[in-house]
Coordinates of C-alpha atoms and ligand atoms in Angstrom, one line a residue:
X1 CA -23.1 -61.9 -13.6
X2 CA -21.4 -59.2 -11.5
X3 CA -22.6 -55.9 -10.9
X4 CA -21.2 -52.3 -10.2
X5 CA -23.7 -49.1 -9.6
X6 CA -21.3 -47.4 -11.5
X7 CA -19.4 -48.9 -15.1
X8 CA -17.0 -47.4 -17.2
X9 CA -15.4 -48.3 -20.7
X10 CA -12.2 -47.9 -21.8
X11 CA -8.6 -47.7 -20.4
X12 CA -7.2 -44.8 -21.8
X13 CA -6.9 -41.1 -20.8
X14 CA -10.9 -40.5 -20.5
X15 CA -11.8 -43.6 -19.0
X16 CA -9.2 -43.6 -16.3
X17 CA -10.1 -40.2 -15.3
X18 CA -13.6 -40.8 -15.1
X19 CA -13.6 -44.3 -12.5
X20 CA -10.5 -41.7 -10.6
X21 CA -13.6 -39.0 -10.0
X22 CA -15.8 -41.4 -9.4
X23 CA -13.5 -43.0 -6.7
X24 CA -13.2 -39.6 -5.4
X25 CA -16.6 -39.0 -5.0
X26 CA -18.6 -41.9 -4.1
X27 CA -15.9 -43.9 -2.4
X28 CA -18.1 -46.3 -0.9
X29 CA -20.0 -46.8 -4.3
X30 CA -18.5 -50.3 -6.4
X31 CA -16.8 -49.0 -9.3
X32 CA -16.1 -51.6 -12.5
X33 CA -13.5 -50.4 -15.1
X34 CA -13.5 -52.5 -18.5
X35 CA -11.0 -52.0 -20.6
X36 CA -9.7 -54.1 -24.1
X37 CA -5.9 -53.3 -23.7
X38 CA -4.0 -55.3 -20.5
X39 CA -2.6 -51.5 -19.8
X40 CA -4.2 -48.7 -18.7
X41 CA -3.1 -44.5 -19.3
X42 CA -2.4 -43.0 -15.8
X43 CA -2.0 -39.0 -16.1
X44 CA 1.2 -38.2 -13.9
X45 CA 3.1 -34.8 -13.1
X46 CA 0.5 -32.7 -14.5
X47 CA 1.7 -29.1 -14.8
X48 CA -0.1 -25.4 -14.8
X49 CA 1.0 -23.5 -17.0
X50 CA -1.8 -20.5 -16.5
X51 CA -5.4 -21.4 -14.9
X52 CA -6.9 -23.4 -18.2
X53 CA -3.5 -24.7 -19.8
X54 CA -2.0 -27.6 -18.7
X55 CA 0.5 -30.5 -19.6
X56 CA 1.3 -33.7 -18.4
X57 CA 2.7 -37.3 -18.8
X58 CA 1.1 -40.4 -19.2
X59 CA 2.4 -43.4 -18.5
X60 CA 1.2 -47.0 -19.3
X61 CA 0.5 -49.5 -16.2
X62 CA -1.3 -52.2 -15.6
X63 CA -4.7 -51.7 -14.0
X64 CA -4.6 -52.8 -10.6
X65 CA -1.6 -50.5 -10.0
X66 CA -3.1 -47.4 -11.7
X67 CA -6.1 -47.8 -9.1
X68 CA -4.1 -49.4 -5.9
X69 CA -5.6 -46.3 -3.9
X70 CA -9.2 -47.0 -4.9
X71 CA -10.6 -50.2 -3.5
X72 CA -13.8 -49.4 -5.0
X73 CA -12.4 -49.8 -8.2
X74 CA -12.5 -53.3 -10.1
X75 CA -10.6 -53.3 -13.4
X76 CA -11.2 -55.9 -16.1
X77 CA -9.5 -57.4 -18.9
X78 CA -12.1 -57.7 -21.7
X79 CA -13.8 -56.1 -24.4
X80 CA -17.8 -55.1 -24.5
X81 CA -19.3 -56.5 -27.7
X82 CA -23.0 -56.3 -27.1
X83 CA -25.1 -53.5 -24.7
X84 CA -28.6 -54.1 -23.6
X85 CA -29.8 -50.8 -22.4
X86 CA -33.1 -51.8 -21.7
X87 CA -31.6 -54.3 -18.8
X88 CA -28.7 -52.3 -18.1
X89 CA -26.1 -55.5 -18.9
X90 CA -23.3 -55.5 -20.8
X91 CA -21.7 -58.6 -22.4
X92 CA -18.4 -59.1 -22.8
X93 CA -16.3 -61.1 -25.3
X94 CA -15.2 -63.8 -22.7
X95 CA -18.9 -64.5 -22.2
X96 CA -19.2 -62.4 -18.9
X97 CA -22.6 -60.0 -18.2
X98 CA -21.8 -57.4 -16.2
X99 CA -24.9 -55.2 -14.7
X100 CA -24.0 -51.5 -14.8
X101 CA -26.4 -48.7 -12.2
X102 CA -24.6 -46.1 -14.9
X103 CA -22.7 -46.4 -17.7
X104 CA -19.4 -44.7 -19.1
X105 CA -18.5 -45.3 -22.5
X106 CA -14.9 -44.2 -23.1
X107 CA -13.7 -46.5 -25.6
X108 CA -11.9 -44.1 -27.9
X109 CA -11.3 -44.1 -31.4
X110 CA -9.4 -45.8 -34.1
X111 CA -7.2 -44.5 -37.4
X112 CA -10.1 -43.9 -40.1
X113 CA -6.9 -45.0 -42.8
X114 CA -7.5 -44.4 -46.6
X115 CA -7.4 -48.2 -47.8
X116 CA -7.7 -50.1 -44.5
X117 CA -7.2 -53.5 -46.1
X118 CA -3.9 -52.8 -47.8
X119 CA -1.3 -54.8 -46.2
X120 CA 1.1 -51.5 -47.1
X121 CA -1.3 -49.2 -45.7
X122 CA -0.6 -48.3 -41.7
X123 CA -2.5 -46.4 -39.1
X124 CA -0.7 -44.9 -35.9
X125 CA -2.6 -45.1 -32.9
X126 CA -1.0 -47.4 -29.7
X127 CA 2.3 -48.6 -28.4
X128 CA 2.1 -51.9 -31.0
X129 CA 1.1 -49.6 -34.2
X130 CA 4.3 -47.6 -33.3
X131 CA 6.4 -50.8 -32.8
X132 CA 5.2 -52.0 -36.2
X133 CA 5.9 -48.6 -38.2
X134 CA 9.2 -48.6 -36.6
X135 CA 9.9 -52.1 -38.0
X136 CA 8.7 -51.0 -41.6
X137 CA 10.5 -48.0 -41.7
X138 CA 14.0 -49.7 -40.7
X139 CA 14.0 -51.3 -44.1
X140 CA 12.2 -48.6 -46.1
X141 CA 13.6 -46.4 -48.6
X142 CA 10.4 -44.5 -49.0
X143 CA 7.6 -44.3 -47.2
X144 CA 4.4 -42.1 -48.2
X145 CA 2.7 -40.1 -45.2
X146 CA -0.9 -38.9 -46.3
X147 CA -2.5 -36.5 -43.9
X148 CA -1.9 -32.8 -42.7
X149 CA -2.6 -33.4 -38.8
X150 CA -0.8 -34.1 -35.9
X151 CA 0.4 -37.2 -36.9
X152 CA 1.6 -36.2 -40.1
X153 CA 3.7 -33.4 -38.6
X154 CA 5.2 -35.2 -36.0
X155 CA 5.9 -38.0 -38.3
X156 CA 7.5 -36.2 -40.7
X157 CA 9.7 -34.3 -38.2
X158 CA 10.8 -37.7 -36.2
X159 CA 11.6 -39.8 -38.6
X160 CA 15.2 -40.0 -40.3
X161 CA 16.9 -41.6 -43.4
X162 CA 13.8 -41.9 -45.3
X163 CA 12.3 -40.4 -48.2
X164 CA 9.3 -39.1 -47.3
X165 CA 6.6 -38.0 -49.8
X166 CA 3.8 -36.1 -47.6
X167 CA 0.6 -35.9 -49.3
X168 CA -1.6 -32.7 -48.2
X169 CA -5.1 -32.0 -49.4
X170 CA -4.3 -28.0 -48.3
X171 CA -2.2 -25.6 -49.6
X172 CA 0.3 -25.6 -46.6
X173 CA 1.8 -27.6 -44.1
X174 CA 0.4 -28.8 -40.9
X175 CA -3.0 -27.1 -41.4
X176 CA -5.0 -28.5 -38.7
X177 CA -3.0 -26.6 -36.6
X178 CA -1.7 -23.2 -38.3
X179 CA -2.2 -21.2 -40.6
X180 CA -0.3 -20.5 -43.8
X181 CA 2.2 -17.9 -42.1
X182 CA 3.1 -20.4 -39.4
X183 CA 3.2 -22.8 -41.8
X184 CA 6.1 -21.3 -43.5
X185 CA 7.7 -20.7 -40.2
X186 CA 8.1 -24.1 -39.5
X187 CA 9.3 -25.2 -42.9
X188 CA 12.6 -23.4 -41.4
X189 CA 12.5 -25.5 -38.7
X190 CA 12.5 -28.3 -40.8
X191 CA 16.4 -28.0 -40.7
X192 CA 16.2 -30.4 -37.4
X193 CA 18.0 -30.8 -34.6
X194 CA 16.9 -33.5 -32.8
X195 CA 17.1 -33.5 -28.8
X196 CA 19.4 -36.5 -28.5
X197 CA 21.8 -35.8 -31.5
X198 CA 24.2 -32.8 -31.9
X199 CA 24.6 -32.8 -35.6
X200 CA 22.0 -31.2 -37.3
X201 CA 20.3 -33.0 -40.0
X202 CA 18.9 -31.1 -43.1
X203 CA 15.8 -31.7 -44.6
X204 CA 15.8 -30.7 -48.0
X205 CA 12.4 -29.6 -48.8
X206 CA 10.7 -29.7 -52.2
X207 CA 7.0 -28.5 -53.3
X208 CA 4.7 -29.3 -55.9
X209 CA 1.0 -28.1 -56.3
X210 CA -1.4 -29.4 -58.2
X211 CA -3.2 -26.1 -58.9
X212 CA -6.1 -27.3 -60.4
X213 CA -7.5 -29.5 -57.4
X214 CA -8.6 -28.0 -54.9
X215 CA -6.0 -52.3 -38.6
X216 CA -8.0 -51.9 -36.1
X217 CA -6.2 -52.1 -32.8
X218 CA -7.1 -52.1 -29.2
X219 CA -4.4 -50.4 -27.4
X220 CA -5.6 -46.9 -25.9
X221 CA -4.1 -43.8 -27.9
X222 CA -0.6 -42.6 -27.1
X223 CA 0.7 -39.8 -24.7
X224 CA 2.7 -37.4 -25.0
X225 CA 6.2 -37.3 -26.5
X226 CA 5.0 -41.0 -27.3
X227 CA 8.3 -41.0 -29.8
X228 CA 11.0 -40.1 -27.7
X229 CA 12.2 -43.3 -27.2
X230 CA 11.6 -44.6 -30.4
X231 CA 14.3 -44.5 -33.0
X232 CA 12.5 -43.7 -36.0
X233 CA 14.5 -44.5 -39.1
X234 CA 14.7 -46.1 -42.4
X235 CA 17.4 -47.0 -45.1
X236 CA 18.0 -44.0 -46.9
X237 CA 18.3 -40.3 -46.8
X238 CA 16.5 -37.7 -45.8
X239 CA 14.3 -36.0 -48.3
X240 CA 10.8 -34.5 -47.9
X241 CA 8.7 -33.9 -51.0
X242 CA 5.0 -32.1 -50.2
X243 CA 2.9 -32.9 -52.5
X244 CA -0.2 -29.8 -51.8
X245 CA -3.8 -29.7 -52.7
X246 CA -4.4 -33.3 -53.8
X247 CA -5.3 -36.9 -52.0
X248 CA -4.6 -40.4 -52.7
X249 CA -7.0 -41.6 -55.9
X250 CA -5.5 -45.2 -55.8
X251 CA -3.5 -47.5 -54.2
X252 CA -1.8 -49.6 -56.9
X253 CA 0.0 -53.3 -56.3
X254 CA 3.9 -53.1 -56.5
X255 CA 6.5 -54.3 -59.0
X256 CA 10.2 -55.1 -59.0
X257 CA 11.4 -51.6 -58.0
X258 CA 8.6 -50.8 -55.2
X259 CA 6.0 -53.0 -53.1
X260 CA 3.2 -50.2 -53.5
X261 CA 2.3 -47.6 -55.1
X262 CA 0.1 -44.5 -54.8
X263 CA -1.4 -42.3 -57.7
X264 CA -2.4 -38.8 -56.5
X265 CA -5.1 -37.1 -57.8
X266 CA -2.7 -34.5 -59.3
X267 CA -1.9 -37.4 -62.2
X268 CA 1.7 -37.8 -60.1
X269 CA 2.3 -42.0 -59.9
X270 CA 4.7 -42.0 -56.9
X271 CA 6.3 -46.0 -55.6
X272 CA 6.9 -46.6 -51.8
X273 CA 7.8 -49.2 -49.2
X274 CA 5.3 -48.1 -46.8
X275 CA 2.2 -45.7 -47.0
X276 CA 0.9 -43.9 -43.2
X277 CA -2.7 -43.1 -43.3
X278 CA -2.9 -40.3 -40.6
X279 CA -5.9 -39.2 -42.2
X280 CA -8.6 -38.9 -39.0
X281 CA -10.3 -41.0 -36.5
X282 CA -12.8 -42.9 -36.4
X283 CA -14.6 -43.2 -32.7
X284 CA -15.0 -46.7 -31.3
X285 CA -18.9 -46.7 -31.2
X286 CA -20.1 -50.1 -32.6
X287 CA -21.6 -52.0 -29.6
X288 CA -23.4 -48.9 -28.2
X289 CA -24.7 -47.7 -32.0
X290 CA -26.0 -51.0 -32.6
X291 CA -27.8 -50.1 -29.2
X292 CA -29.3 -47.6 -30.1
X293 CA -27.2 -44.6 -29.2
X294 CA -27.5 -41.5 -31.5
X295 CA -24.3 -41.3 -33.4
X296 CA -23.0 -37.8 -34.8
X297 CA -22.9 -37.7 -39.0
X298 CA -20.7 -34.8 -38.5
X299 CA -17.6 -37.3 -36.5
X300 CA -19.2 -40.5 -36.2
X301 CA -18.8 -40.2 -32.8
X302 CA -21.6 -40.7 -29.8
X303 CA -23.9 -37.8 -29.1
X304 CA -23.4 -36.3 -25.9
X305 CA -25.8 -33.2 -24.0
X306 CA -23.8 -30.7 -21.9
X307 CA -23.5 -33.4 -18.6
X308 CA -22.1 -36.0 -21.1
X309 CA -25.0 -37.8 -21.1
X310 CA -25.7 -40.0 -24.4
X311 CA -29.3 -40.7 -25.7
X312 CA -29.7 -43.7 -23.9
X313 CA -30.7 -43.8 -19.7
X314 CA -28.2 -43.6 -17.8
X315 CA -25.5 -43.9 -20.0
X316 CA -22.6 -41.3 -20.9
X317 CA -19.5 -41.0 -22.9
X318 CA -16.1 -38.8 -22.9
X319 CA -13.3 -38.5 -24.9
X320 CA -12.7 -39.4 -28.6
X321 CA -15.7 -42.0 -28.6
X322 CA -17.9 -38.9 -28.3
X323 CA -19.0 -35.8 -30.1
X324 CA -20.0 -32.6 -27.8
X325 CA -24.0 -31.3 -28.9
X326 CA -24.3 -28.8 -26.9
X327 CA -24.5 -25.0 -27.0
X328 CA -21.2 -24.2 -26.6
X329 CA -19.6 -21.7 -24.9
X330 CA -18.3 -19.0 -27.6
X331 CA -14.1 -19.7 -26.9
X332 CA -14.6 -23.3 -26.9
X333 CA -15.1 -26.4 -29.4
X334 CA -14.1 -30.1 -29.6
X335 CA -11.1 -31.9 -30.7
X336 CA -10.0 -35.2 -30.1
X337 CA -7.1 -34.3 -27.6
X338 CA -5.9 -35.8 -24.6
X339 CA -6.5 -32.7 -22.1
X340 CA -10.0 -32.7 -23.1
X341 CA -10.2 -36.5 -22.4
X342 CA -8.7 -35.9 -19.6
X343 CA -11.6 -32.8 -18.9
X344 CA -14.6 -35.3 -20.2
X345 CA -13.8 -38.1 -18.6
X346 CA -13.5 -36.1 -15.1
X347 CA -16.4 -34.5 -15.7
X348 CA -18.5 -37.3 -17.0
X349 CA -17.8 -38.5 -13.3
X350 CA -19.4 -35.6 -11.1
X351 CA -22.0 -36.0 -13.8
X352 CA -22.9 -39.4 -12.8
X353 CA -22.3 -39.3 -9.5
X354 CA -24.7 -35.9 -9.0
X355 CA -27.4 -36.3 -12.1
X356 CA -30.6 -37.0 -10.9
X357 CA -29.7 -35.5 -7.2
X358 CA -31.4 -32.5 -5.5
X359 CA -28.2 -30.3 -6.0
X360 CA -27.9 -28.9 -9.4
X361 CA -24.3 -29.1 -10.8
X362 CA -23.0 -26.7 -13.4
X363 CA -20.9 -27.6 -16.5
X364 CA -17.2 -27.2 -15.6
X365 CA -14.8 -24.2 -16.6
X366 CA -12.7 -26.3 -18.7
X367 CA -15.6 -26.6 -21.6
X368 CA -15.3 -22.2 -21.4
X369 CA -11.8 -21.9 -23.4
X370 CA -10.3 -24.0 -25.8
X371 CA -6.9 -24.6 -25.1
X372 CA -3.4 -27.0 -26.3
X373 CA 0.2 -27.1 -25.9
X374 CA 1.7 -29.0 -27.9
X375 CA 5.5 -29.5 -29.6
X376 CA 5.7 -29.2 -33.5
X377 CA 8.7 -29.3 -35.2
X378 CA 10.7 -29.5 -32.1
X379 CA 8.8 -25.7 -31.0
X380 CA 6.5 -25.5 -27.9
X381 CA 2.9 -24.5 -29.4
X382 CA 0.0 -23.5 -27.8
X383 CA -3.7 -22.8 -29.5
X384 CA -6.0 -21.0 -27.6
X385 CA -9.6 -20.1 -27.9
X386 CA -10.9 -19.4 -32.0
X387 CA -7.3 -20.2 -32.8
X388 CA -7.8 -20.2 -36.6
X389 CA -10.8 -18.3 -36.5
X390 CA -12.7 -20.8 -36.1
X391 CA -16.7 -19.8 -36.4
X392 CA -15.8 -16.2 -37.2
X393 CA -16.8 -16.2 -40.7
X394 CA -13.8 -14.7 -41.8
X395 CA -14.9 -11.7 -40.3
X396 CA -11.4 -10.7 -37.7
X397 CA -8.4 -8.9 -37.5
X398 CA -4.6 -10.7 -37.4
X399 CA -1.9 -8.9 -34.9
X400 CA 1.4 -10.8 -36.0
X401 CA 4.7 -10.7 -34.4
X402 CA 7.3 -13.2 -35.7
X403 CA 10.7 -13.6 -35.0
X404 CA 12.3 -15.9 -38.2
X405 CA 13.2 -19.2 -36.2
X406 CA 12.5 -18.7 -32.3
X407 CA 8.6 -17.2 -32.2
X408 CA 5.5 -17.0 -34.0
X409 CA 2.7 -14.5 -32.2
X410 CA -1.1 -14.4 -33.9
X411 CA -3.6 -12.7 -32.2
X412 CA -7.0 -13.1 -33.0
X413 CA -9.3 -9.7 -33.1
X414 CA -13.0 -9.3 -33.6
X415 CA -14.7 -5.6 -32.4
X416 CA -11.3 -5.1 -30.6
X417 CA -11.7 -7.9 -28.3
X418 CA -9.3 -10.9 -28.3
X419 CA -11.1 -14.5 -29.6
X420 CA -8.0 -16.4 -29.7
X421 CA -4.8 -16.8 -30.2
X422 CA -1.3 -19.2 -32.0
X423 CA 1.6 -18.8 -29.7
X424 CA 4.9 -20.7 -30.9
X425 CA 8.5 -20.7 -29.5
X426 CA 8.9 -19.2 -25.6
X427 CA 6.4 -16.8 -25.9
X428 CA 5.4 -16.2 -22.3
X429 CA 2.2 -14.9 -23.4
X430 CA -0.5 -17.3 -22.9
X431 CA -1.8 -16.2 -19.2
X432 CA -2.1 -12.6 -20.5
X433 CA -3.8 -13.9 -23.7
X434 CA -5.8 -16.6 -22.0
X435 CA -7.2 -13.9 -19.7
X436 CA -8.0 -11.6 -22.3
X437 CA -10.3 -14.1 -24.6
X438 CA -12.3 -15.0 -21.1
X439 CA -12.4 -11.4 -19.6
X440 CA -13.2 -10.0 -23.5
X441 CA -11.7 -6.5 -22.7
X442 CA -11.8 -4.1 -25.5
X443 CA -8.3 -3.6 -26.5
X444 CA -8.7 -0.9 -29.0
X445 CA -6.7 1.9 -27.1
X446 CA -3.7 -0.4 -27.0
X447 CA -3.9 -1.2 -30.9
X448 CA -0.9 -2.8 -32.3
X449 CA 1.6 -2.6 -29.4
X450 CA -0.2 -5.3 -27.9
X451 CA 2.5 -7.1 -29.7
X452 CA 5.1 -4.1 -29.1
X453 CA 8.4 -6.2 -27.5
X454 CA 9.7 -3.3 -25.8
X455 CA 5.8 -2.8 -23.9
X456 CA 5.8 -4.8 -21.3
X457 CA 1.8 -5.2 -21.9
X458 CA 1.0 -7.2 -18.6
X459 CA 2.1 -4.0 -16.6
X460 CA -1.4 -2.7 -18.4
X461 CA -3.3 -5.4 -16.6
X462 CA -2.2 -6.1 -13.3
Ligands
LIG501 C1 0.1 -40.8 -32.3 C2 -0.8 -40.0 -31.5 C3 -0.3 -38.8 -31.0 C4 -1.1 -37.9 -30.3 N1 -0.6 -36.8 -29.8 C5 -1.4 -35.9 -29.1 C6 -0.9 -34.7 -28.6 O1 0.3 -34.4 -28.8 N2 -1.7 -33.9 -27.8 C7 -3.0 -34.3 -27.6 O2 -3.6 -33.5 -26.9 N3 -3.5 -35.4 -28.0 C8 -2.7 -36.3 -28.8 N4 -3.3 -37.4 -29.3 C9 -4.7 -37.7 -29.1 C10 -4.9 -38.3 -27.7 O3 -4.0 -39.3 -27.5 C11 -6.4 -38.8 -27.6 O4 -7.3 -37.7 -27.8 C12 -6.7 -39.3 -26.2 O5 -5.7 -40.2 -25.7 C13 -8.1 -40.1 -26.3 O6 -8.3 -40.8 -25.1 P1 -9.5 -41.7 -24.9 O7 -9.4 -42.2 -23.5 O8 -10.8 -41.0 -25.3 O9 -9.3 -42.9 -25.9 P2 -8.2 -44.1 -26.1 O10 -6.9 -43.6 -25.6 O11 -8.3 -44.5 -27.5 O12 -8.7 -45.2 -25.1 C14 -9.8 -46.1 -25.4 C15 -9.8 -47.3 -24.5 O13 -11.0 -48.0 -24.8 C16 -10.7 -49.4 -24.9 N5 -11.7 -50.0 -25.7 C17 -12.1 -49.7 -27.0 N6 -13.2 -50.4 -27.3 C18 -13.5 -51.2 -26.2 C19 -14.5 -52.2 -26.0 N7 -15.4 -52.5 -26.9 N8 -14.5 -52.8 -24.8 C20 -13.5 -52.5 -23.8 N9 -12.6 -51.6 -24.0 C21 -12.6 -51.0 -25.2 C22 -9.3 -49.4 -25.5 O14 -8.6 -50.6 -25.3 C23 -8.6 -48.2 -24.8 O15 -8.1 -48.7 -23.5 C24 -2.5 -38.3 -30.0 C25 -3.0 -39.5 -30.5 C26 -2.1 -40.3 -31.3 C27 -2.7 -41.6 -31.8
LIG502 N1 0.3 -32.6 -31.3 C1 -0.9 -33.0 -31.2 O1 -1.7 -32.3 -30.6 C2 -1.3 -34.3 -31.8 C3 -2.6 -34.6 -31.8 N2 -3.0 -35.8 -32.4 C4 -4.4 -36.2 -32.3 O2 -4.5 -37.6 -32.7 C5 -5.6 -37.9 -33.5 C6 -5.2 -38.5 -34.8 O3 -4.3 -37.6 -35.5 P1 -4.4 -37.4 -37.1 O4 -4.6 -38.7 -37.8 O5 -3.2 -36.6 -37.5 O6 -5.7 -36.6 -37.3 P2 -6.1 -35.1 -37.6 O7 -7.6 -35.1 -37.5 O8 -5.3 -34.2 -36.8 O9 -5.7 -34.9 -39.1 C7 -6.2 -35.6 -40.2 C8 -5.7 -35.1 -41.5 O10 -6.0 -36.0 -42.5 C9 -6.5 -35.3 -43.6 N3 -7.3 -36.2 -44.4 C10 -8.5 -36.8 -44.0 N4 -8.9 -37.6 -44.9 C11 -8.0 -37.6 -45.9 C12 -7.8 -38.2 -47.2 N5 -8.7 -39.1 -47.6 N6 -6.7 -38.0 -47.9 C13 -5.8 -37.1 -47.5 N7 -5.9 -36.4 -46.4 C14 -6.9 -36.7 -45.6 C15 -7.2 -34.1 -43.0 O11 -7.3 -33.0 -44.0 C16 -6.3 -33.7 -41.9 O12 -5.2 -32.9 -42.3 C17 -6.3 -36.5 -33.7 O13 -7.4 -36.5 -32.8 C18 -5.3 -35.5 -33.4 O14 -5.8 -34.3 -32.8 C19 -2.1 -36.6 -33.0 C20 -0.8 -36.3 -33.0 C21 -0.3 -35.1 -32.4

């Protein structure tokens, strides 16, 4: 058996931050780091762009480089398959018990995919999921993406000499992100020009509504601008159908002409080579659950109080394995994103390192404001605060400013004061907006030339 005081899950984004903090701040304390993929995520060149927004890379290295500066840090190569809380052991699947002091669980989450044991059905999620849809696509003359996320949109916009059927259960595109108006922004941009080629390539978009209706892998999630470097195409040309408002009803065995098919429950029958399910996740939470851990039925994820704490002693969780039930501040709520692994799985570490102490310790800042950057459709995006807003009972004001093809500017409004805001293209707006959703100034004097382009409004609040 070995033994660490302190033992964390998971080599992606959250787990990796969390053993860092905890090597910052108890460097004399053993630290054990157990993670399922040979790799580990190390955050690199992270970038401010205002006091809450950030971006960064992440690169892929093997353990024992990633924590070369932390000689308190052990990393394994294994994967936890039972927990016994009550001893504080862990086994592992090589046999191994490993006796944690505290526990972080930060093993992630998978694809939750629509038909999981369809051979034609494919989730996107690590390096080899990405390898594998590359080497479907090159011989596919039409693949079927169901799902209107991040995965979806990016998918759509990467790939190239495919036909690509999208199926949507909303009425417009890329609606886990924007809203309708933005939506139809971006179906412009749909016209691509890809970094690394100078001829643009036209996406001929077609639209149907059905108005009636309303492999589990153990890589860690990718990073940013994960397809970059991929060349993502098939054998055909490019076409995108969006097929709104309905879902996949069944998943049908091929014939001569296609391998699969999908019907859709708007009666369509539509055959493919390949069908992406980027419908969701699912958080990793099966050795801990079984535990005894209280699981979320809203996410399925692992319930965690406002120090990341789960219901069992002295074990936490951060990042995508768990689900935030806490009282949360107004501007802020949960999404399975890498900054706020990144914020978890820091914070998870001052939470172990000081809970139980004399000195009190207060939640961190980064749980005060929601906030994303992000690229879709080739245009830098960032979300901040109640974005879509989110919790405000439809009860706000919209200040829109759009410029057809380079920006996109929503404003969120309740009682004059900003809640959040969509800002697409160059915008330079998200340290005055960011400031004005945490400092909740009534802007009511300034009304609509907020958005005025010829007011430069930041001369107001300097
Ligand atoms: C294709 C794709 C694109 C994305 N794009 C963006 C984006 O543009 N912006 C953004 O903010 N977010 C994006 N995300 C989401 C982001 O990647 C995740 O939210 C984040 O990486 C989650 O980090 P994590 O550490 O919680 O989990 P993971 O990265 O999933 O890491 C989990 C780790 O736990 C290990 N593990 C699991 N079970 C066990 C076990 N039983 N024993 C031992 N180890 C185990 C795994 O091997 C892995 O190392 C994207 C995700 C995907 C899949
Ligand atoms: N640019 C970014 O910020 C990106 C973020 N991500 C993150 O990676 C994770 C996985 O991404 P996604 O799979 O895109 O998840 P997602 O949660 O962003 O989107 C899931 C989509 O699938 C749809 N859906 C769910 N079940 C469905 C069903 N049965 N039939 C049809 N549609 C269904 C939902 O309506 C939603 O549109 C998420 O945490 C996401 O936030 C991924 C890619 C890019």
């Amino acid at each position: 058996m070995v033994e660490a005081t302190f033992v964390v899950i998971g080599g992606g984004i959250a787990g990796v931050s969390c053993a860092e903090g905890i090597a910052f701040l108890a460097p004399e304390e053993p630290v054990i780091l157990i993670s399922a993929s040979p790799t580990v995520k190390k955050v690199t060149n992270v970038r401010n762009l205002t006091k809450m927004l950030s971006r960064f890379d992440v690169e892929e290295q093997p353990g024992r480089k990633v924590f070369e500066s932390c000689p308190n840090v052990t990393v394994v190569h294994d994967t936890v398959t039972h927990l016994d809380h009550e001893n504080n052991n862990l086994t592992l699947s090589s046999g191994a018990v490993v006796k944690y002091g505290k526990l972080c669980v930060c093993t992630g989450a998978r694809p939750k995919l629509i038909a999981p044991d369809n051979p034609h059905v494919l989730g996107i999620r690590d390096t080899d999921s990405v390898v594998e849809f590359q080497r479907r696509l090159s011989s596919s003359r039409r693949v079927v993406v169901v799902g209107n996320g991040g995965i979806a949109t990016e998918l759509v916009h990467e790939t190239s000499n495919v036909q690509i059927v999208w199926v949507i259960k909303d009425k417009h595109i890329s609606a886990t992100f924007v809203d309708p108006g933005a939506a139809e922004f971006f179906q412009e941009k749909l016209i691509k020009k890809k970094d690394d080629d100078d001829s643009p390539v036209v996406k001929r978009m077609k639209f149907s509504v059905d108005r009636g209706a309303t492999s589990v892998s153990s890589g860690a999630a990718l990073g940013p601008d994960w397809h970059a470097n991929v060349r993502l195409s098939g054998l055909s040309t490019d076409d995108v159908t969006v097929e709104k408002c309905c879902e996949v009803s069944h998943v049908h065995e091929g014939d001569d002409e296609w391998p699969v098919y999908v019907e859709l429950t708007n009666g369509k029958r539509v055959g493919c080579d390949l069908i992406v399910s980027a419908t969701g996740v699912q958080p990793n939470v099966e050795p801990f659950g079984a535990a005894g851990a209280r699981i979320a039925d809203v996410d399925g994820g692992l319930i965690v109080d406002w120090a990341m704490r789960t219901t069992l002693p002295n074990i936490y969780a951060a990042g995508d394995v768990c689900s935030a039930d806490w009282q949360k501040a107004p501007h802020w709520f949960q999404m399975r994103l890498w900054t706020q692994a990144r914020h978890m799985g820091t914070y998870a570490a001052k939470a172990m390192v000081y809970d139980n102490q004399s000195e009190p310790f207060l939640q961190d800042f980064a749980f005060e404001l929601f906030t994303h950057v992000t690229k879709l459709f080739g245009m830098k995006v960032v979300l901040l605060g109640l974005f879509n807003g989110q919790t405000l009972n439809d009860e706000y004001e919209i200040l829109l400013r759009m410029t057809r093809g380079q920006e996109y500017v929503k404003l969120i409004l309740k009682n004059g004061r900003l809640q959040g805001a969509v800002l697409i293209g160059d915008t330079d707006l998200e340290e005055m907006c960011e400031n004005l959703i945490l400092n909740q100034l009534d802007l009511t004097p300034f009304g609509e030339d907020l958005l005025n382009p010829d007011i430069d409004i930041e001369d107001y609040f300097d």
